[in-house]
Amino acid sequence: MPIGSLLFPLTPTPAAPVASRSHRNSILRRRFRVQTKAGMGSNGFDSTSFFGTEEDGPNLSPFLRKLFKEWDDRKARGLFHHDITACETKVLPGEHNFVATLIEGRDQKKRPTEFGMNQVIQPFDGGKFNFTKVRPDEVIFRFQDTKNESARYFDGAPHTVSASPSAILINVSPIGYCHALLIPRIQECLPQRVDQESFLLAMYVAREASTPFFRVGYNSLGAFATINHLHFQTYYLKVQYPVEKAPTEELTVLGNGVTVSQLVQYPVSGFVFQGGMSLEDLSHVVSNACIFLQQNNTPFNVLISECGRRVFLLLQCYAEKQALGSASQEFLDMRINPAVWELSGHLVLKRRKDHDEASEATLCRFLVEASLSGAEFQELKRCVLEFLTSAGPEEFR
């Protein structure tokens, strides 16, 4: 089928009616039937064991081979603000094995945050930067619904990102290999807030990668999302994240079989979701929890792990502490913005001194300061569990 016949009009179109859950799921499954050319190259990284190497190639899913190929192409064209392969990355000794990457001046090259950090839900503002304004060559590829079974990713970047409902873009200030942005239904210019359909899309992307080294993350407003246009982040790192190794304590099992646990012996408070009869069931529970937090103006970060089989919902209050002037000056000087990757245990440091002197004890103290207190988490846990367990059976089919 020619590409042109699948493109949406370049002028804005009304949002489609909300589909039934089963219909949405079937649409997304069709989107992720992938056809790519055989023999696509490796990811091009051979300087460190943290990133992909040539021997990964035969074991990569078609989706990930495609992503690596296109990301490497943008790197070769010099589209990134820095060369992530030249940035020093190390695993710190200790109980958690935090990953520390030095990217000097990254905070000065990123696009500035253009909204207040005190409201998790804020309206989309087309006058601010959003992803419809990126350069066309920042688009890796796009995907969309089709009636037949031949849905595919398209070679080459489109002329305009508004030509498709969903897109994957490079992150021009990457913290790791294949650091990219997933923009659901880009043409609709949705604000940075979780909805069930978009979260399910992110879960399918995680599953399509077919490797635990590829994760999908989300930052709410107030939890260091820097752009108020709905997006998720992805990247590939060949280590187990500290949060993925942390012990957990089971809290409850919901009616659809999804298990809700809490992190223990980890410096960040949070929930862990896994199980259920399907990926759709798990996605539905997590997105409901996110929507509850949004409605209660509670910042959060999400890590979709293990190809969508486990999801971490992490809570923090660091932006609030910064606004109130109660954040430690030691950590303010380090200029760490604790978004999902930092809370999960991969911390980006901007100063040589901080990277050289980084220790597990220091980073643990920082993450404890960024996280909710024990009492705050206990109260929030009570509210979230009450909300999830009070949902009727129809909510968790």
mmCIF file with all atom_site columns, N, CA and C in Angstrom, residues 309-343:
data_model
loop_
_atom_site.group_PDB
_atom_site.id
_atom_site.type_symbol
_atom_site.label_atom_id
_atom_site.label_alt_id
_atom_site.label_comp_id
_atom_site.label_asym_id
_atom_site.label_entity_id
_atom_site.label_seq_id
_atom_site.pdbx_PDB_ins_code
_atom_site.Cartn_x
_atom_site.Cartn_y
_atom_site.Cartn_z
_atom_site.occupancy
_atom_site.B_iso_or_equiv
_atom_site.pdbx_formal_charge
_atom_site.auth_seq_id
_atom_site.auth_comp_id
_atom_site.auth_asym_id
_atom_site.auth_atom_id
_atom_site.pdbx_PDB_model_num
ATOM 1   N N  . ARG A 1 309 ? 5.967  -6.006 31.410 1.00 0.00 ? 309 ARG A N  1
ATOM 2   C CA . ARG A 1 309 ? 5.463  -6.956 32.409 1.00 0.00 ? 309 ARG A CA 1
ATOM 3   C C  . ARG A 1 309 ? 5.464  -6.391 33.825 1.00 0.00 ? 309 ARG A C  1
ATOM 4   N N  . ARG A 1 310 ? 6.299  -5.390 34.081 1.00 0.00 ? 310 ARG A N  1
ATOM 5   C CA . ARG A 1 310 ? 6.318  -4.722 35.384 1.00 0.00 ? 310 ARG A CA 1
ATOM 6   C C  . ARG A 1 310 ? 6.309  -3.217 35.155 1.00 0.00 ? 310 ARG A C  1
ATOM 7   N N  . VAL A 1 311 ? 5.584  -2.503 35.999 1.00 0.00 ? 311 VAL A N  1
ATOM 8   C CA . VAL A 1 311 ? 5.510  -1.049 35.891 1.00 0.00 ? 311 VAL A CA 1
ATOM 9   C C  . VAL A 1 311 ? 5.724  -0.451 37.271 1.00 0.00 ? 311 VAL A C  1
ATOM 10  N N  . PHE A 1 312 ? 6.631  0.520  37.337 1.00 0.00 ? 312 PHE A N  1
ATOM 11  C CA . PHE A 1 312 ? 6.950  1.200  38.592 1.00 0.00 ? 312 PHE A CA 1
ATOM 12  C C  . PHE A 1 312 ? 6.307  2.584  38.563 1.00 0.00 ? 312 PHE A C  1
ATOM 13  N N  . LEU A 1 313 ? 5.563  2.905  39.605 1.00 0.00 ? 313 LEU A N  1
ATOM 14  C CA . LEU A 1 313 ? 4.936  4.218  39.763 1.00 0.00 ? 313 LEU A CA 1
ATOM 15  C C  . LEU A 1 313 ? 5.627  4.893  40.943 1.00 0.00 ? 313 LEU A C  1
ATOM 16  N N  . LEU A 1 314 ? 6.449  5.901  40.653 1.00 0.00 ? 314 LEU A N  1
ATOM 17  C CA . LEU A 1 314 ? 7.331  6.509  41.642 1.00 0.00 ? 314 LEU A CA 1
ATOM 18  C C  . LEU A 1 314 ? 6.814  7.879  42.031 1.00 0.00 ? 314 LEU A C  1
ATOM 19  N N  . LEU A 1 315 ? 6.915  8.197  43.327 1.00 0.00 ? 315 LEU A N  1
ATOM 20  C CA . LEU A 1 315 ? 6.374  9.454  43.853 1.00 0.00 ? 315 LEU A CA 1
ATOM 21  C C  . LEU A 1 315 ? 7.509  10.349 44.303 1.00 0.00 ? 315 LEU A C  1
ATOM 22  N N  . GLN A 1 316 ? 7.349  11.652 44.097 1.00 0.00 ? 316 GLN A N  1
ATOM 23  C CA . GLN A 1 316 ? 8.390  12.591 44.482 1.00 0.00 ? 316 GLN A CA 1
ATOM 24  C C  . GLN A 1 316 ? 7.807  13.954 44.811 1.00 0.00 ? 316 GLN A C  1
ATOM 25  N N  . CYS A 1 317 ? 8.623  14.784 45.431 1.00 0.00 ? 317 CYS A N  1
ATOM 26  C CA . CYS A 1 317 ? 8.181  16.138 45.808 1.00 0.00 ? 317 CYS A CA 1
ATOM 27  C C  . CYS A 1 317 ? 9.315  17.144 45.678 1.00 0.00 ? 317 CYS A C  1
ATOM 28  N N  . TYR A 1 318 ? 10.322 16.838 44.822 1.00 0.00 ? 318 TYR A N  1
ATOM 29  C CA . TYR A 1 318 ? 11.516 17.682 44.790 1.00 0.00 ? 318 TYR A CA 1
ATOM 30  C C  . TYR A 1 318 ? 11.241 19.064 44.221 1.00 0.00 ? 318 TYR A C  1
ATOM 31  N N  . ALA A 1 319 ? 10.397 19.144 43.191 1.00 0.00 ? 319 ALA A N  1
ATOM 32  C CA . ALA A 1 319 ? 10.071 20.465 42.634 1.00 0.00 ? 319 ALA A CA 1
ATOM 33  C C  . ALA A 1 319 ? 9.373  21.329 43.680 1.00 0.00 ? 319 ALA A C  1
ATOM 34  N N  . GLU A 1 320 ? 8.530  20.716 44.479 1.00 0.00 ? 320 GLU A N  1
ATOM 35  C CA . GLU A 1 320 ? 7.850  21.456 45.545 1.00 0.00 ? 320 GLU A CA 1
ATOM 36  C C  . GLU A 1 320 ? 8.856  21.971 46.565 1.00 0.00 ? 320 GLU A C  1
ATOM 37  N N  . LYS A 1 321 ? 9.822  21.137 46.924 1.00 0.00 ? 321 LYS A N  1
ATOM 38  C CA . LYS A 1 321 ? 10.860 21.568 47.859 1.00 0.00 ? 321 LYS A CA 1
ATOM 39  C C  . LYS A 1 321 ? 11.683 22.709 47.276 1.00 0.00 ? 321 LYS A C  1
ATOM 40  N N  . GLN A 1 322 ? 11.977 22.620 45.998 1.00 0.00 ? 322 GLN A N  1
ATOM 41  C CA . GLN A 1 322 ? 12.700 23.717 45.359 1.00 0.00 ? 322 GLN A CA 1
ATOM 42  C C  . GLN A 1 322 ? 11.900 25.015 45.439 1.00 0.00 ? 322 GLN A C  1
ATOM 43  N N  . ALA A 1 323 ? 10.609 24.930 45.158 1.00 0.00 ? 323 ALA A N  1
ATOM 44  C CA . ALA A 1 323 ? 9.761  26.126 45.175 1.00 0.00 ? 323 ALA A CA 1
ATOM 45  C C  . ALA A 1 323 ? 9.632  26.713 46.574 1.00 0.00 ? 323 ALA A C  1
ATOM 46  N N  . LEU A 1 324 ? 9.631  25.841 47.583 1.00 0.00 ? 324 LEU A N  1
ATOM 47  C CA . LEU A 1 324 ? 9.484  26.296 48.969 1.00 0.00 ? 324 LEU A CA 1
ATOM 48  C C  . LEU A 1 324 ? 10.807 26.715 49.593 1.00 0.00 ? 324 LEU A C  1
ATOM 49  N N  . GLY A 1 325 ? 11.895 26.513 48.877 1.00 0.00 ? 325 GLY A N  1
ATOM 50  C CA . GLY A 1 325 ? 13.202 26.871 49.412 1.00 0.00 ? 325 GLY A CA 1
ATOM 51  C C  . GLY A 1 325 ? 13.717 25.911 50.465 1.00 0.00 ? 325 GLY A C  1
ATOM 52  N N  . SER A 1 326 ? 13.167 24.685 50.482 1.00 0.00 ? 326 SER A N  1
ATOM 53  C CA . SER A 1 326 ? 13.578 23.718 51.510 1.00 0.00 ? 326 SER A CA 1
ATOM 54  C C  . SER A 1 326 ? 14.509 22.638 50.966 1.00 0.00 ? 326 SER A C  1
ATOM 55  N N  . ALA A 1 327 ? 14.893 22.720 49.698 1.00 0.00 ? 327 ALA A N  1
ATOM 56  C CA . ALA A 1 327 ? 15.819 21.741 49.137 1.00 0.00 ? 327 ALA A CA 1
ATOM 57  C C  . ALA A 1 327 ? 17.239 22.049 49.592 1.00 0.00 ? 327 ALA A C  1
ATOM 58  N N  . SER A 1 328 ? 18.015 21.007 49.813 1.00 0.00 ? 328 SER A N  1
ATOM 59  C CA . SER A 1 328 ? 19.395 21.156 50.261 1.00 0.00 ? 328 SER A CA 1
ATOM 60  C C  . SER A 1 328 ? 20.223 21.894 49.219 1.00 0.00 ? 328 SER A C  1
ATOM 61  N N  . GLN A 1 329 ? 21.022 22.858 49.660 1.00 0.00 ? 329 GLN A N  1
ATOM 62  C CA . GLN A 1 329 ? 21.868 23.610 48.737 1.00 0.00 ? 329 GLN A CA 1
ATOM 63  C C  . GLN A 1 329 ? 22.901 22.705 48.077 1.00 0.00 ? 329 GLN A C  1
ATOM 64  N N  . GLU A 1 330 ? 23.355 21.699 48.797 1.00 0.00 ? 330 GLU A N  1
ATOM 65  C CA . GLU A 1 330 ? 24.318 20.742 48.230 1.00 0.00 ? 330 GLU A CA 1
ATOM 66  C C  . GLU A 1 330 ? 23.773 20.135 46.945 1.00 0.00 ? 330 GLU A C  1
ATOM 67  N N  . PHE A 1 331 ? 22.511 19.730 46.955 1.00 0.00 ? 331 PHE A N  1
ATOM 68  C CA . PHE A 1 331 ? 21.939 19.077 45.787 1.00 0.00 ? 331 PHE A CA 1
ATOM 69  C C  . PHE A 1 331 ? 21.464 20.091 44.742 1.00 0.00 ? 331 PHE A C  1
ATOM 70  N N  . LEU A 1 332 ? 21.065 21.263 45.176 1.00 0.00 ? 332 LEU A N  1
ATOM 71  C CA . LEU A 1 332 ? 20.740 22.310 44.213 1.00 0.00 ? 332 LEU A CA 1
ATOM 72  C C  . LEU A 1 332 ? 21.967 22.645 43.367 1.00 0.00 ? 332 LEU A C  1
ATOM 73  N N  . ASP A 1 333 ? 23.130 22.679 44.014 1.00 0.00 ? 333 ASP A N  1
ATOM 74  C CA . ASP A 1 333 ? 24.366 22.982 43.293 1.00 0.00 ? 333 ASP A CA 1
ATOM 75  C C  . ASP A 1 333 ? 24.705 21.903 42.260 1.00 0.00 ? 333 ASP A C  1
ATOM 76  N N  . MET A 1 334 ? 24.267 20.668 42.527 1.00 0.00 ? 334 MET A N  1
ATOM 77  C CA . MET A 1 334 ? 24.543 19.571 41.598 1.00 0.00 ? 334 MET A CA 1
ATOM 78  C C  . MET A 1 334 ? 23.639 19.624 40.363 1.00 0.00 ? 334 MET A C  1
ATOM 79  N N  . ARG A 1 335 ? 22.542 20.365 40.453 1.00 0.00 ? 335 ARG A N  1
ATOM 80  C CA . ARG A 1 335 ? 21.624 20.599 39.325 1.00 0.00 ? 335 ARG A CA 1
ATOM 81  C C  . ARG A 1 335 ? 21.078 19.292 38.749 1.00 0.00 ? 335 ARG A C  1
ATOM 82  N N  . ILE A 1 336 ? 20.731 18.362 39.623 1.00 0.00 ? 336 ILE A N  1
ATOM 83  C CA . ILE A 1 336 ? 20.102 17.118 39.185 1.00 0.00 ? 336 ILE A CA 1
ATOM 84  C C  . ILE A 1 336 ? 18.595 17.320 39.169 1.00 0.00 ? 336 ILE A C  1
ATOM 85  N N  . ASN A 1 337 ? 17.976 17.038 38.049 1.00 0.00 ? 337 ASN A N  1
ATOM 86  C CA . ASN A 1 337 ? 16.519 17.049 37.965 1.00 0.00 ? 337 ASN A CA 1
ATOM 87  C C  . ASN A 1 337 ? 16.034 15.605 38.060 1.00 0.00 ? 337 ASN A C  1
ATOM 88  N N  . PRO A 1 338 ? 15.438 15.220 39.178 1.00 0.00 ? 338 PRO A N  1
ATOM 89  C CA . PRO A 1 338 ? 15.089 13.809 39.375 1.00 0.00 ? 338 PRO A CA 1
ATOM 90  C C  . PRO A 1 338 ? 13.822 13.412 38.621 1.00 0.00 ? 338 PRO A C  1
ATOM 91  N N  . ALA A 1 339 ? 13.981 13.116 37.335 1.00 0.00 ? 339 ALA A N  1
ATOM 92  C CA . ALA A 1 339 ? 12.872 12.585 36.543 1.00 0.00 ? 339 ALA A CA 1
ATOM 93  C C  . ALA A 1 339 ? 12.900 11.062 36.636 1.00 0.00 ? 339 ALA A C  1
ATOM 94  N N  . VAL A 1 340 ? 12.193 10.382 35.739 1.00 0.00 ? 340 VAL A N  1
ATOM 95  C CA . VAL A 1 340 ? 12.019 8.936  35.886 1.00 0.00 ? 340 VAL A CA 1
ATOM 96  C C  . VAL A 1 340 ? 13.339 8.181  35.859 1.00 0.00 ? 340 VAL A C  1
ATOM 97  N N  . TRP A 1 341 ? 14.276 8.566  34.997 1.00 0.00 ? 341 TRP A N  1
ATOM 98  C CA . TRP A 1 341 ? 15.525 7.803  34.909 1.00 0.00 ? 341 TRP A CA 1
ATOM 99  C C  . TRP A 1 341 ? 16.337 7.963  36.190 1.00 0.00 ? 341 TRP A C  1
ATOM 100 N N  . GLU A 1 342 ? 16.365 9.188  36.737 1.00 0.00 ? 342 GLU A N  1
ATOM 101 C CA . GLU A 1 342 ? 17.119 9.418  37.977 1.00 0.00 ? 342 GLU A CA 1
ATOM 102 C C  . GLU A 1 342 ? 16.501 8.632  39.143 1.00 0.00 ? 342 GLU A C  1
ATOM 103 N N  . LEU A 1 343 ? 15.178 8.696  39.273 1.00 0.00 ? 343 LEU A N  1
ATOM 104 C CA . LEU A 1 343 ? 14.529 7.967  40.366 1.00 0.00 ? 343 LEU A CA 1
ATOM 105 C C  . LEU A 1 343 ? 14.714 6.460  40.221 1.00 0.00 ? 343 LEU A C  1
#
